[in-house]
Amino acid sequence: MTVEQELERFYGDLRPDPDAERRVIAAVTASATRAARWRPVLVVALSAAAMVVAAALIAVLRPDGRSHSQQGVTHDGPAVASTVIHGVLTDDGVPVDGARVSITFTWHAAEPRSAGRRGVPAATSDADGAFTLNAPRELANPVGGMVTIEVWVTFPRGRPVAVGQGVELVGPLHWPMQLAFDVATGAVEVNGVTPVHARLRPS
Amino acid sequence: MTFEEYAHRRAGALLGLAVAVSGDRHVAEDVVQDVLIKAHARWAAIEQLDDPHSYVRRMVVNEHLSWRRKASRVVPFAEVTLFDDRPDDASRHADRAALIQALQTLTRRQRTVLALRFYEGLTDREIAEVLGCGEGSVRTHASRALAGLRTKGDQLLTMREVTS
């Protein structure tokens, strides 16, 4: 007898166990009945849970979709070429390589809705002391009010962090912005001009 | 057709298929039970199909093929007898025992192809649809399975003749 004939006979003789069939049907129908009985309760429970979650989200989030912890502070979005900042960091005229520069912008306007505060991701200066940052997109258009920037410079080898606070820029702003910081003299230049009260000093 | 009607009408056929592909009545029972519970949850969609039974049959095969994952969590507590060893004449019983042992040496997919061909009587195209693969793949599995059975069957029969 060939293998094929043997298989045909083997599978032909194979019969399901009637007891097993009864067990399966009983188990499945019991499960189906249980599911049908609990389904309305489940639907109500899930709906209630969804409503609680929605209420919690509404309580936590502001209408503009930002959480309380993010109120007034926003993060940088996609880079916009027109708000690029080209900076140069020097130490007594010598370029500082590998320093981390981060800037937080605070802008004020007559309309409270136009005011805001935003930090941008830090940039690292290269061998020429140059670094590039993307300013908030809100600053792309001329702002009638005043913009204050806070600058933190972290040196690569444990020198004190240099901080420049309250560097006031009066709009309209000119883009791309050129920033130059000298950590030894504390000089700050914005677009070739030294702003009022602008000094960079060790913290 | 309601789900209950379908279950009463087709549970036996599904169980037979599950036994044929798995070679284990206990696993077959679990596979069919799991499949029918899943089918119940989706019955509204399944009953709209042209052939709901084909769909559920495919679910059984897929459930069996994924059973390895679940089987790894099961601790065997006794030797499991594959298939039925019904009283028969000596030579037929020996052939059958050899075939059962030889079937166990095949891969899961090869056993499934043989069961679908010889138990369900499906064509290669239908088997390919159930398994979600090409007809060529089905033919390859079948060919290798049959070749394996010939080799293993001969070896087992020879061993039995020598030891008896």
mmCIF file of C-alpha atoms in Angstrom:
data_model
loop_
_atom_site.group_PDB
_atom_site.id
_atom_site.type_symbol
_atom_site.label_atom_id
_atom_site.label_comp_id
_atom_site.label_asym_id
_atom_site.label_seq_id
_atom_site.Cartn_x
_atom_site.Cartn_y
_atom_site.Cartn_z
ATOM 1 C CA MET A 1 0.000 0.000 0.000
ATOM 2 C CA THR A 2 1.385 3.414 -0.920
ATOM 3 C CA VAL A 3 1.801 6.199 1.575
ATOM 4 C CA GLU A 4 -0.993 8.123 -0.142
ATOM 5 C CA GLN A 5 -3.397 5.172 0.196
ATOM 6 C CA GLU A 6 -2.343 4.713 3.805
ATOM 7 C CA LEU A 7 -3.019 8.393 4.501
ATOM 8 C CA GLU A 8 -6.421 8.237 2.831
ATOM 9 C CA ARG A 9 -7.381 5.240 4.936
ATOM 10 C CA PHE A 10 -5.905 6.778 8.085
ATOM 11 C CA TYR A 11 -7.684 10.107 7.728
ATOM 12 C CA GLY A 12 -10.826 8.361 6.480
ATOM 13 C CA ASP A 13 -10.961 6.350 9.727
ATOM 14 C CA LEU A 14 -10.470 9.470 11.797
ATOM 15 C CA ARG A 15 -13.693 10.421 13.507
ATOM 16 C CA PRO A 16 -14.154 13.212 16.017
ATOM 17 C CA ASP A 17 -15.078 12.150 19.491
ATOM 18 C CA PRO A 18 -18.811 12.895 20.047
ATOM 19 C CA ASP A 19 -18.149 13.610 23.716
ATOM 20 C CA ALA A 20 -15.509 16.179 22.765
ATOM 21 C CA GLU A 21 -17.992 17.762 20.348
ATOM 22 C CA ARG A 22 -20.565 18.072 23.107
ATOM 23 C CA ARG A 23 -17.978 19.512 25.493
ATOM 24 C CA VAL A 24 -16.867 22.126 22.966
ATOM 25 C CA ILE A 25 -20.422 23.167 22.114
ATOM 26 C CA ALA A 26 -21.340 23.399 25.792
ATOM 27 C CA ALA A 27 -18.241 25.468 26.607
ATOM 28 C CA VAL A 28 -18.678 27.785 23.646
ATOM 29 C CA THR A 29 -22.393 28.367 24.062
ATOM 30 C CA ALA A 30 -21.902 28.978 27.791
ATOM 31 C CA SER A 31 -19.211 31.509 26.966
ATOM 32 C CA ALA A 32 -21.405 33.105 24.311
ATOM 33 C CA THR A 33 -24.336 33.344 26.718
ATOM 34 C CA ARG A 34 -22.100 34.821 29.404
ATOM 35 C CA ALA A 35 -20.710 37.347 26.948
ATOM 36 C CA ALA A 36 -24.215 38.294 25.780
ATOM 37 C CA ARG A 37 -25.335 38.752 29.371
ATOM 38 C CA TRP A 38 -22.390 40.951 30.322
ATOM 39 C CA ARG A 39 -22.134 42.910 27.074
ATOM 40 C CA PRO A 40 -24.620 45.682 28.087
ATOM 41 C CA VAL A 41 -22.850 46.054 31.442
ATOM 42 C CA LEU A 42 -19.509 46.207 29.668
ATOM 43 C CA VAL A 43 -20.765 48.835 27.242
ATOM 44 C CA VAL A 44 -22.065 50.998 30.095
ATOM 45 C CA ALA A 45 -18.850 50.546 32.095
ATOM 46 C CA LEU A 46 -16.630 51.394 29.126
ATOM 47 C CA SER A 47 -18.736 54.431 28.263
ATOM 48 C CA ALA A 48 -18.524 55.663 31.853
ATOM 49 C CA ALA A 49 -14.760 55.111 31.875
ATOM 50 C CA ALA A 50 -14.421 56.998 28.589
ATOM 51 C CA MET A 51 -16.414 59.924 30.006
ATOM 52 C CA VAL A 52 -14.223 60.033 33.140
ATOM 53 C CA VAL A 53 -11.061 60.025 31.025
ATOM 54 C CA ALA A 54 -12.454 62.746 28.774
ATOM 55 C CA ALA A 55 -13.405 64.887 31.785
ATOM 56 C CA ALA A 56 -9.943 64.427 33.276
ATOM 57 C CA LEU A 57 -8.310 65.443 30.012
ATOM 58 C CA ILE A 58 -10.483 68.520 29.733
ATOM 59 C CA ALA A 59 -9.572 69.470 33.313
ATOM 60 C CA VAL A 60 -5.863 69.037 32.693
ATOM 61 C CA LEU A 61 -5.599 70.535 29.261
ATOM 62 C CA ARG A 62 -6.138 74.118 28.301
ATOM 63 C CA PRO A 63 -8.402 74.935 25.365
ATOM 64 C CA ASP A 64 -5.314 75.306 23.216
ATOM 65 C CA GLY A 65 -4.385 71.727 24.002
ATOM 66 C CA ARG A 66 -1.421 72.408 26.255
ATOM 67 C CA SER A 67 -1.146 71.062 29.783
ATOM 68 C CA HIS A 68 -0.823 73.303 32.832
ATOM 69 C CA SER A 69 2.830 72.376 33.184
ATOM 70 C CA GLN A 70 3.426 73.754 29.698
ATOM 71 C CA GLN A 71 1.486 76.980 30.162
ATOM 72 C CA GLY A 72 3.544 79.916 29.090
ATOM 73 C CA VAL A 73 6.448 77.729 28.011
ATOM 74 C CA THR A 74 6.422 76.218 24.584
ATOM 75 C CA HIS A 75 8.940 74.130 22.753
ATOM 76 C CA ASP A 76 10.548 74.716 19.447
ATOM 77 C CA GLY A 77 8.690 73.541 16.387
ATOM 78 C CA PRO A 78 10.076 72.811 12.946
ATOM 79 C CA ALA A 79 12.922 75.062 11.952
ATOM 80 C CA VAL A 80 11.986 78.168 10.021
ATOM 81 C CA ALA A 81 14.761 79.620 7.963
ATOM 82 C CA SER A 82 13.710 83.183 8.664
ATOM 83 C CA THR A 83 14.213 82.816 12.451
ATOM 84 C CA VAL A 84 17.667 81.285 12.363
ATOM 85 C CA ILE A 85 20.208 82.679 14.778
ATOM 86 C CA HIS A 86 23.862 82.562 13.786
ATOM 87 C CA GLY A 87 26.014 82.967 16.882
ATOM 88 C CA VAL A 88 29.686 83.195 17.636
ATOM 89 C CA LEU A 89 31.087 82.469 21.094
ATOM 90 C CA THR A 90 34.542 83.799 21.985
ATOM 91 C CA ASP A 91 36.761 83.938 25.068
ATOM 92 C CA ASP A 92 38.703 87.212 24.963
ATOM 93 C CA GLY A 93 38.459 87.097 21.198
ATOM 94 C CA VAL A 94 39.428 83.399 20.930
ATOM 95 C CA PRO A 95 36.706 81.100 19.591
ATOM 96 C CA VAL A 96 35.350 78.659 22.200
ATOM 97 C CA ASP A 97 34.977 75.140 20.866
ATOM 98 C CA GLY A 98 32.469 72.611 22.255
ATOM 99 C CA ALA A 99 30.474 74.958 24.511
ATOM 100 C CA ARG A 100 26.741 74.410 24.885
ATOM 101 C CA VAL A 101 24.660 77.516 24.262
ATOM 102 C CA SER A 102 20.997 77.646 25.123
ATOM 103 C CA ILE A 103 18.656 80.589 24.916
ATOM 104 C CA THR A 104 15.233 81.264 26.312
ATOM 105 C CA PHE A 105 13.113 83.921 24.644
ATOM 106 C CA THR A 106 10.488 85.951 26.417
ATOM 107 C CA TRP A 107 8.484 88.354 24.353
ATOM 108 C CA HIS A 108 6.002 90.931 25.510
ATOM 109 C CA ALA A 109 3.324 92.722 23.637
ATOM 110 C CA ALA A 110 0.343 94.921 24.254
ATOM 111 C CA GLU A 111 -1.923 91.947 23.681
ATOM 112 C CA PRO A 112 -1.454 89.305 26.366
ATOM 113 C CA ARG A 113 -2.204 86.590 23.800
ATOM 114 C CA SER A 114 0.846 87.651 21.838
ATOM 115 C CA ALA A 115 3.151 87.257 24.831
ATOM 116 C CA GLY A 116 5.087 84.072 25.356
ATOM 117 C CA ARG A 117 8.179 82.367 26.614
ATOM 118 C CA ARG A 118 10.090 79.625 24.929
ATOM 119 C CA GLY A 119 13.366 77.821 25.275
ATOM 120 C CA VAL A 120 15.042 76.406 22.207
ATOM 121 C CA PRO A 121 17.212 73.288 22.080
ATOM 122 C CA ALA A 122 20.844 74.005 22.934
ATOM 123 C CA ALA A 123 23.496 74.186 20.243
ATOM 124 C CA THR A 124 27.191 73.344 20.506
ATOM 125 C CA SER A 125 29.801 75.725 19.239
ATOM 126 C CA ASP A 126 32.284 74.480 16.679
ATOM 127 C CA ALA A 127 36.032 75.150 16.338
ATOM 128 C CA ASP A 128 35.249 78.677 15.108
ATOM 129 C CA GLY A 129 32.989 79.253 18.108
ATOM 130 C CA ALA A 130 30.010 79.306 15.743
ATOM 131 C CA PHE A 131 26.632 77.862 16.612
ATOM 132 C CA THR A 132 23.197 77.935 15.031
ATOM 133 C CA LEU A 133 19.835 78.066 16.785
ATOM 134 C CA ASN A 134 16.265 78.283 15.610
ATOM 135 C CA ALA A 135 14.265 80.988 17.345
ATOM 136 C CA PRO A 136 10.524 80.546 17.963
ATOM 137 C CA ARG A 137 8.428 80.961 14.858
ATOM 138 C CA GLU A 138 6.317 83.588 16.601
ATOM 139 C CA LEU A 139 9.297 85.914 16.336
ATOM 140 C CA ALA A 140 9.475 85.578 12.552
ATOM 141 C CA ASN A 141 7.105 88.493 12.156
ATOM 142 C CA PRO A 142 8.158 91.836 13.610
ATOM 143 C CA VAL A 143 7.080 92.106 17.223
ATOM 144 C CA GLY A 144 6.047 95.559 18.336
ATOM 145 C CA GLY A 145 7.008 94.990 21.958
ATOM 146 C CA MET A 146 10.189 93.969 23.670
ATOM 147 C CA VAL A 147 12.009 90.674 23.498
ATOM 148 C CA THR A 148 14.218 89.507 26.323
ATOM 149 C CA ILE A 149 16.677 86.691 25.879
ATOM 150 C CA GLU A 150 18.390 84.686 28.583
ATOM 151 C CA VAL A 151 21.608 82.996 27.578
ATOM 152 C CA TRP A 152 23.338 80.047 29.280
ATOM 153 C CA VAL A 153 26.779 78.960 28.175
ATOM 154 C CA THR A 154 28.146 75.681 29.525
ATOM 155 C CA PHE A 155 31.835 75.156 28.908
ATOM 156 C CA PRO A 156 33.212 71.787 27.960
ATOM 157 C CA ARG A 157 35.732 71.504 30.837
ATOM 158 C CA GLY A 158 33.957 72.518 34.006
ATOM 159 C CA ARG A 159 34.364 76.291 33.875
ATOM 160 C CA PRO A 160 31.585 78.245 35.561
ATOM 161 C CA VAL A 161 28.434 78.594 33.537
ATOM 162 C CA ALA A 162 28.200 81.998 31.937
ATOM 163 C CA VAL A 163 24.805 83.626 32.072
ATOM 164 C CA GLY A 164 23.445 86.587 30.255
ATOM 165 C CA GLN A 165 20.072 87.652 31.522
ATOM 166 C CA GLY A 166 17.787 90.399 30.452
ATOM 167 C CA VAL A 167 19.358 91.022 27.082
ATOM 168 C CA GLU A 168 16.688 93.303 25.752
ATOM 169 C CA LEU A 169 15.950 93.481 22.084
ATOM 170 C CA VAL A 170 13.472 96.029 20.912
ATOM 171 C CA GLY A 171 11.467 95.023 17.858
ATOM 172 C CA PRO A 172 11.186 94.894 15.000
ATOM 173 C CA LEU A 173 13.756 92.117 14.884
ATOM 174 C CA HIS A 174 15.956 91.460 11.913
ATOM 175 C CA TRP A 175 16.433 87.928 10.635
ATOM 176 C CA PRO A 176 18.591 85.953 10.392
ATOM 177 C CA MET A 177 19.898 87.258 13.680
ATOM 178 C CA GLN A 178 23.623 87.542 14.336
ATOM 179 C CA LEU A 179 24.632 87.067 17.966
ATOM 180 C CA ALA A 180 28.140 87.425 19.314
ATOM 181 C CA PHE A 181 29.115 86.654 22.917
ATOM 182 C CA ASP A 182 32.511 87.084 24.516
ATOM 183 C CA VAL A 183 32.672 85.331 27.861
ATOM 184 C CA ALA A 184 35.861 87.120 28.993
ATOM 185 C CA THR A 185 34.685 90.681 28.402
ATOM 186 C CA GLY A 186 30.981 89.944 28.809
ATOM 187 C CA ALA A 187 30.282 91.744 25.565
ATOM 188 C CA VAL A 188 27.104 90.891 23.727
ATOM 189 C CA GLU A 189 26.307 92.011 20.233
ATOM 190 C CA VAL A 190 23.045 91.540 18.397
ATOM 191 C CA ASN A 191 23.141 92.240 14.685
ATOM 192 C CA GLY A 192 26.315 94.183 15.258
ATOM 193 C CA VAL A 193 24.841 96.383 17.999
ATOM 194 C CA THR A 194 25.303 96.133 21.762
ATOM 195 C CA PRO A 195 21.862 96.099 23.399
ATOM 196 C CA VAL A 196 21.105 98.010 26.567
ATOM 197 C CA HIS A 197 22.167 96.215 29.783
ATOM 198 C CA ALA A 198 23.517 93.313 27.808
ATOM 199 C CA ARG A 199 26.317 91.599 29.672
ATOM 200 C CA LEU A 200 27.393 87.985 29.801
ATOM 201 C CA ARG A 201 28.886 87.052 33.162
ATOM 202 C CA PRO A 202 29.788 83.945 35.169
ATOM 203 C CA SER A 203 26.948 82.677 37.320
ATOM 204 C CA MET B 1 -27.615 31.258 10.407
ATOM 205 C CA THR B 2 -27.070 32.139 14.061
ATOM 206 C CA PHE B 3 -23.788 31.371 15.766
ATOM 207 C CA GLU B 4 -25.449 28.683 17.901
ATOM 208 C CA GLU B 5 -26.823 26.960 14.795
ATOM 209 C CA TYR B 6 -23.424 27.084 13.143
ATOM 210 C CA ALA B 7 -21.662 25.734 16.232
ATOM 211 C CA HIS B 8 -24.076 22.805 16.555
ATOM 212 C CA ARG B 9 -23.875 21.990 12.865
ATOM 213 C CA ARG B 10 -20.130 22.385 12.286
ATOM 214 C CA ALA B 11 -18.381 21.803 15.602
ATOM 215 C CA GLY B 12 -17.886 18.123 14.752
ATOM 216 C CA ALA B 13 -16.288 18.901 11.400
ATOM 217 C CA LEU B 14 -14.032 21.525 12.933
ATOM 218 C CA LEU B 15 -13.038 19.137 15.682
ATOM 219 C CA GLY B 16 -12.214 16.452 13.116
ATOM 220 C CA LEU B 17 -10.056 18.880 11.186
ATOM 221 C CA ALA B 18 -8.314 20.006 14.360
ATOM 222 C CA VAL B 19 -7.601 16.385 15.322
ATOM 223 C CA ALA B 20 -6.305 15.679 11.819
ATOM 224 C CA VAL B 21 -3.926 18.646 11.777
ATOM 225 C CA SER B 22 -2.794 18.471 15.393
ATOM 226 C CA GLY B 23 -2.821 14.727 16.011
ATOM 227 C CA ASP B 24 -3.929 15.366 19.575
ATOM 228 C CA ARG B 25 -7.549 15.204 20.672
ATOM 229 C CA HIS B 26 -7.011 17.423 23.705
ATOM 230 C CA VAL B 27 -5.222 20.106 21.743
ATOM 231 C CA ALA B 28 -7.894 19.839 19.034
ATOM 232 C CA GLU B 29 -10.634 20.410 21.582
ATOM 233 C CA ASP B 30 -8.862 23.492 22.962
ATOM 234 C CA VAL B 31 -8.152 24.848 19.478
ATOM 235 C CA VAL B 32 -11.775 24.520 18.325
ATOM 236 C CA GLN B 33 -13.090 25.973 21.554
ATOM 237 C CA ASP B 34 -10.804 29.006 21.293
ATOM 238 C CA VAL B 35 -11.663 29.480 17.633
ATOM 239 C CA LEU B 36 -15.401 29.295 18.202
ATOM 240 C CA ILE B 37 -15.206 31.791 21.059
ATOM 241 C CA LYS B 38 -13.310 34.178 18.791
ATOM 242 C CA ALA B 39 -15.736 33.510 15.958
ATOM 243 C CA HIS B 40 -18.655 34.293 18.247
ATOM 244 C CA ALA B 41 -17.210 37.712 19.008
ATOM 245 C CA ARG B 42 -17.007 38.458 15.267
ATOM 246 C CA TRP B 43 -19.991 36.448 14.121
ATOM 247 C CA ALA B 44 -21.891 39.424 12.735
ATOM 248 C CA ALA B 45 -19.114 39.918 10.174
ATOM 249 C CA ILE B 46 -18.344 36.241 9.592
ATOM 250 C CA GLU B 47 -21.921 35.284 8.759
ATOM 251 C CA GLN B 48 -21.941 37.905 6.001
ATOM 252 C CA LEU B 49 -19.194 36.030 4.158
ATOM 253 C CA ASP B 50 -20.003 33.799 1.189
ATOM 254 C CA ASP B 51 -18.678 30.765 2.982
ATOM 255 C CA PRO B 52 -18.437 31.298 6.743
ATOM 256 C CA HIS B 53 -17.303 27.726 7.311
ATOM 257 C CA SER B 54 -14.213 28.183 5.116
ATOM 258 C CA TYR B 55 -13.302 31.216 7.155
ATOM 259 C CA VAL B 56 -13.718 29.401 10.460
ATOM 260 C CA ARG B 57 -11.812 26.409 9.077
ATOM 261 C CA ARG B 58 -8.970 28.760 8.247
ATOM 262 C CA MET B 59 -9.138 30.117 11.793
ATOM 263 C CA VAL B 60 -8.744 26.547 13.094
ATOM 264 C CA VAL B 61 -5.655 25.966 10.945
ATOM 265 C CA ASN B 62 -4.100 29.280 11.943
ATOM 266 C CA GLU B 63 -4.857 28.635 15.602
ATOM 267 C CA HIS B 64 -3.197 25.239 15.331
ATOM 268 C CA LEU B 65 -0.145 26.692 13.580
ATOM 269 C CA SER B 66 0.240 29.284 16.344
ATOM 270 C CA TRP B 67 -0.286 26.661 19.022
ATOM 271 C CA ARG B 68 3.470 26.211 19.568
ATOM 272 C CA ARG B 69 3.543 29.507 21.421
ATOM 273 C CA LYS B 70 0.750 28.409 23.737
ATOM 274 C CA ALA B 71 2.014 24.845 24.004
ATOM 275 C CA SER B 72 5.301 26.125 25.385
ATOM 276 C CA ARG B 73 3.373 27.267 28.460
ATOM 277 C CA VAL B 74 1.805 23.846 29.004
ATOM 278 C CA VAL B 75 3.588 21.378 31.244
ATOM 279 C CA PRO B 76 2.893 17.824 30.052
ATOM 280 C CA PHE B 77 1.820 15.562 32.900
ATOM 281 C CA ALA B 78 1.345 12.318 31.041
ATOM 282 C CA GLU B 79 2.203 10.706 27.782
ATOM 283 C CA VAL B 80 -0.253 11.817 25.149
ATOM 284 C CA THR B 81 -1.551 9.248 22.708
ATOM 285 C CA LEU B 82 -1.778 10.673 19.245
ATOM 286 C CA PHE B 83 -4.833 9.706 17.234
ATOM 287 C CA ASP B 84 -6.888 6.648 17.920
ATOM 288 C CA ASP B 85 -5.432 3.203 18.183
ATOM 289 C CA ARG B 86 -8.490 1.172 17.425
ATOM 290 C CA PRO B 87 -8.441 -2.633 17.554
ATOM 291 C CA ASP B 88 -7.502 -3.906 14.154
ATOM 292 C CA ASP B 89 -5.723 -6.757 12.484
ATOM 293 C CA ALA B 90 -2.023 -6.980 13.289
ATOM 294 C CA SER B 91 -0.488 -5.744 10.060
ATOM 295 C CA ARG B 92 -2.923 -2.902 9.651
ATOM 296 C CA HIS B 93 -2.368 -1.913 13.246
ATOM 297 C CA ALA B 94 1.398 -1.957 12.685
ATOM 298 C CA ASP B 95 1.093 0.158 9.534
ATOM 299 C CA ARG B 96 -1.115 2.606 11.337
ATOM 300 C CA ALA B 97 1.207 2.844 14.329
ATOM 301 C CA ALA B 98 4.166 3.399 12.015
ATOM 302 C CA LEU B 99 2.270 6.097 10.136
ATOM 303 C CA ILE B 100 1.312 7.858 13.373
ATOM 304 C CA GLN B 101 4.909 7.882 14.523
ATOM 305 C CA ALA B 102 6.080 9.029 11.123
ATOM 306 C CA LEU B 103 3.499 11.840 11.103
ATOM 307 C CA GLN B 104 4.911 13.092 14.383
ATOM 308 C CA THR B 105 8.296 13.605 12.761
ATOM 309 C CA LEU B 106 6.845 16.032 10.185
ATOM 310 C CA THR B 107 6.715 19.757 10.677
ATOM 311 C CA ARG B 108 3.451 21.289 11.816
ATOM 312 C CA ARG B 109 2.881 22.865 8.430
ATOM 313 C CA GLN B 110 3.584 19.625 6.571
ATOM 314 C CA ARG B 111 1.076 17.741 8.764
ATOM 315 C CA THR B 112 -1.444 20.490 8.156
ATOM 316 C CA VAL B 113 -1.044 20.221 4.381
ATOM 317 C CA LEU B 114 -1.528 16.444 4.512
ATOM 318 C CA ALA B 115 -4.602 16.761 6.750
ATOM 319 C CA LEU B 116 -6.175 19.361 4.487
ATOM 320 C CA ARG B 117 -5.480 17.212 1.427
ATOM 321 C CA PHE B 118 -6.406 13.763 2.739
ATOM 322 C CA TYR B 119 -8.902 14.568 5.504
ATOM 323 C CA GLU B 120 -10.672 17.627 4.130
ATOM 324 C CA GLY B 121 -10.114 16.647 0.495
ATOM 325 C CA LEU B 122 -9.044 20.167 -0.494
ATOM 326 C CA THR B 123 -7.184 20.945 -3.703
ATOM 327 C CA ASP B 124 -3.740 22.534 -3.605
ATOM 328 C CA ARG B 125 -5.281 25.876 -4.473
ATOM 329 C CA GLU B 126 -7.779 25.619 -1.621
ATOM 330 C CA ILE B 127 -5.018 24.557 0.770
ATOM 331 C CA ALA B 128 -2.943 27.539 -0.367
ATOM 332 C CA GLU B 129 -5.885 29.830 0.411
ATOM 333 C CA VAL B 130 -6.337 28.325 3.869
ATOM 334 C CA LEU B 131 -2.639 28.594 4.691
ATOM 335 C CA GLY B 132 -2.178 31.962 3.020
ATOM 336 C CA CYS B 133 0.696 30.778 0.829
ATOM 337 C CA GLY B 134 1.292 29.862 -2.801
ATOM 338 C CA GLU B 135 0.292 26.622 -4.492
ATOM 339 C CA GLY B 136 3.954 25.867 -5.145
ATOM 340 C CA SER B 137 4.651 26.098 -1.451
ATOM 341 C CA VAL B 138 1.788 23.681 -0.739
ATOM 342 C CA ARG B 139 3.152 21.202 -3.273
ATOM 343 C CA THR B 140 6.627 21.496 -1.755
ATOM 344 C CA HIS B 141 5.309 20.844 1.764
ATOM 345 C CA ALA B 142 3.244 17.876 0.527
ATOM 346 C CA SER B 143 6.106 16.402 -1.456
ATOM 347 C CA ARG B 144 8.557 16.679 1.435
ATOM 348 C CA ALA B 145 5.972 15.316 3.853
ATOM 349 C CA LEU B 146 5.249 12.274 1.691
ATOM 350 C CA ALA B 147 8.943 11.643 1.147
ATOM 351 C CA GLY B 148 9.520 11.907 4.895
ATOM 352 C CA LEU B 149 6.661 9.505 5.596
ATOM 353 C CA ARG B 150 8.020 6.952 3.150
ATOM 354 C CA THR B 151 11.454 7.050 4.760
ATOM 355 C CA LYS B 152 10.284 7.122 8.364
ATOM 356 C CA GLY B 153 7.514 4.580 7.772
ATOM 357 C CA ASP B 154 9.937 2.116 6.239
ATOM 358 C CA GLN B 155 12.404 2.619 9.083
ATOM 359 C CA LEU B 156 9.769 2.130 11.757
ATOM 360 C CA LEU B 157 8.311 -0.939 10.096
ATOM 361 C CA THR B 158 11.787 -2.421 9.705
ATOM 362 C CA MET B 159 12.568 -1.759 13.357
ATOM 363 C CA ARG B 160 9.300 -3.374 14.395
ATOM 364 C CA GLU B 161 10.019 -6.441 12.267
ATOM 365 C CA VAL B 162 13.511 -6.769 13.758
ATOM 366 C CA THR B 163 12.376 -6.413 17.371
ATOM 367 C CA SER B 164 9.317 -8.665 17.059
#
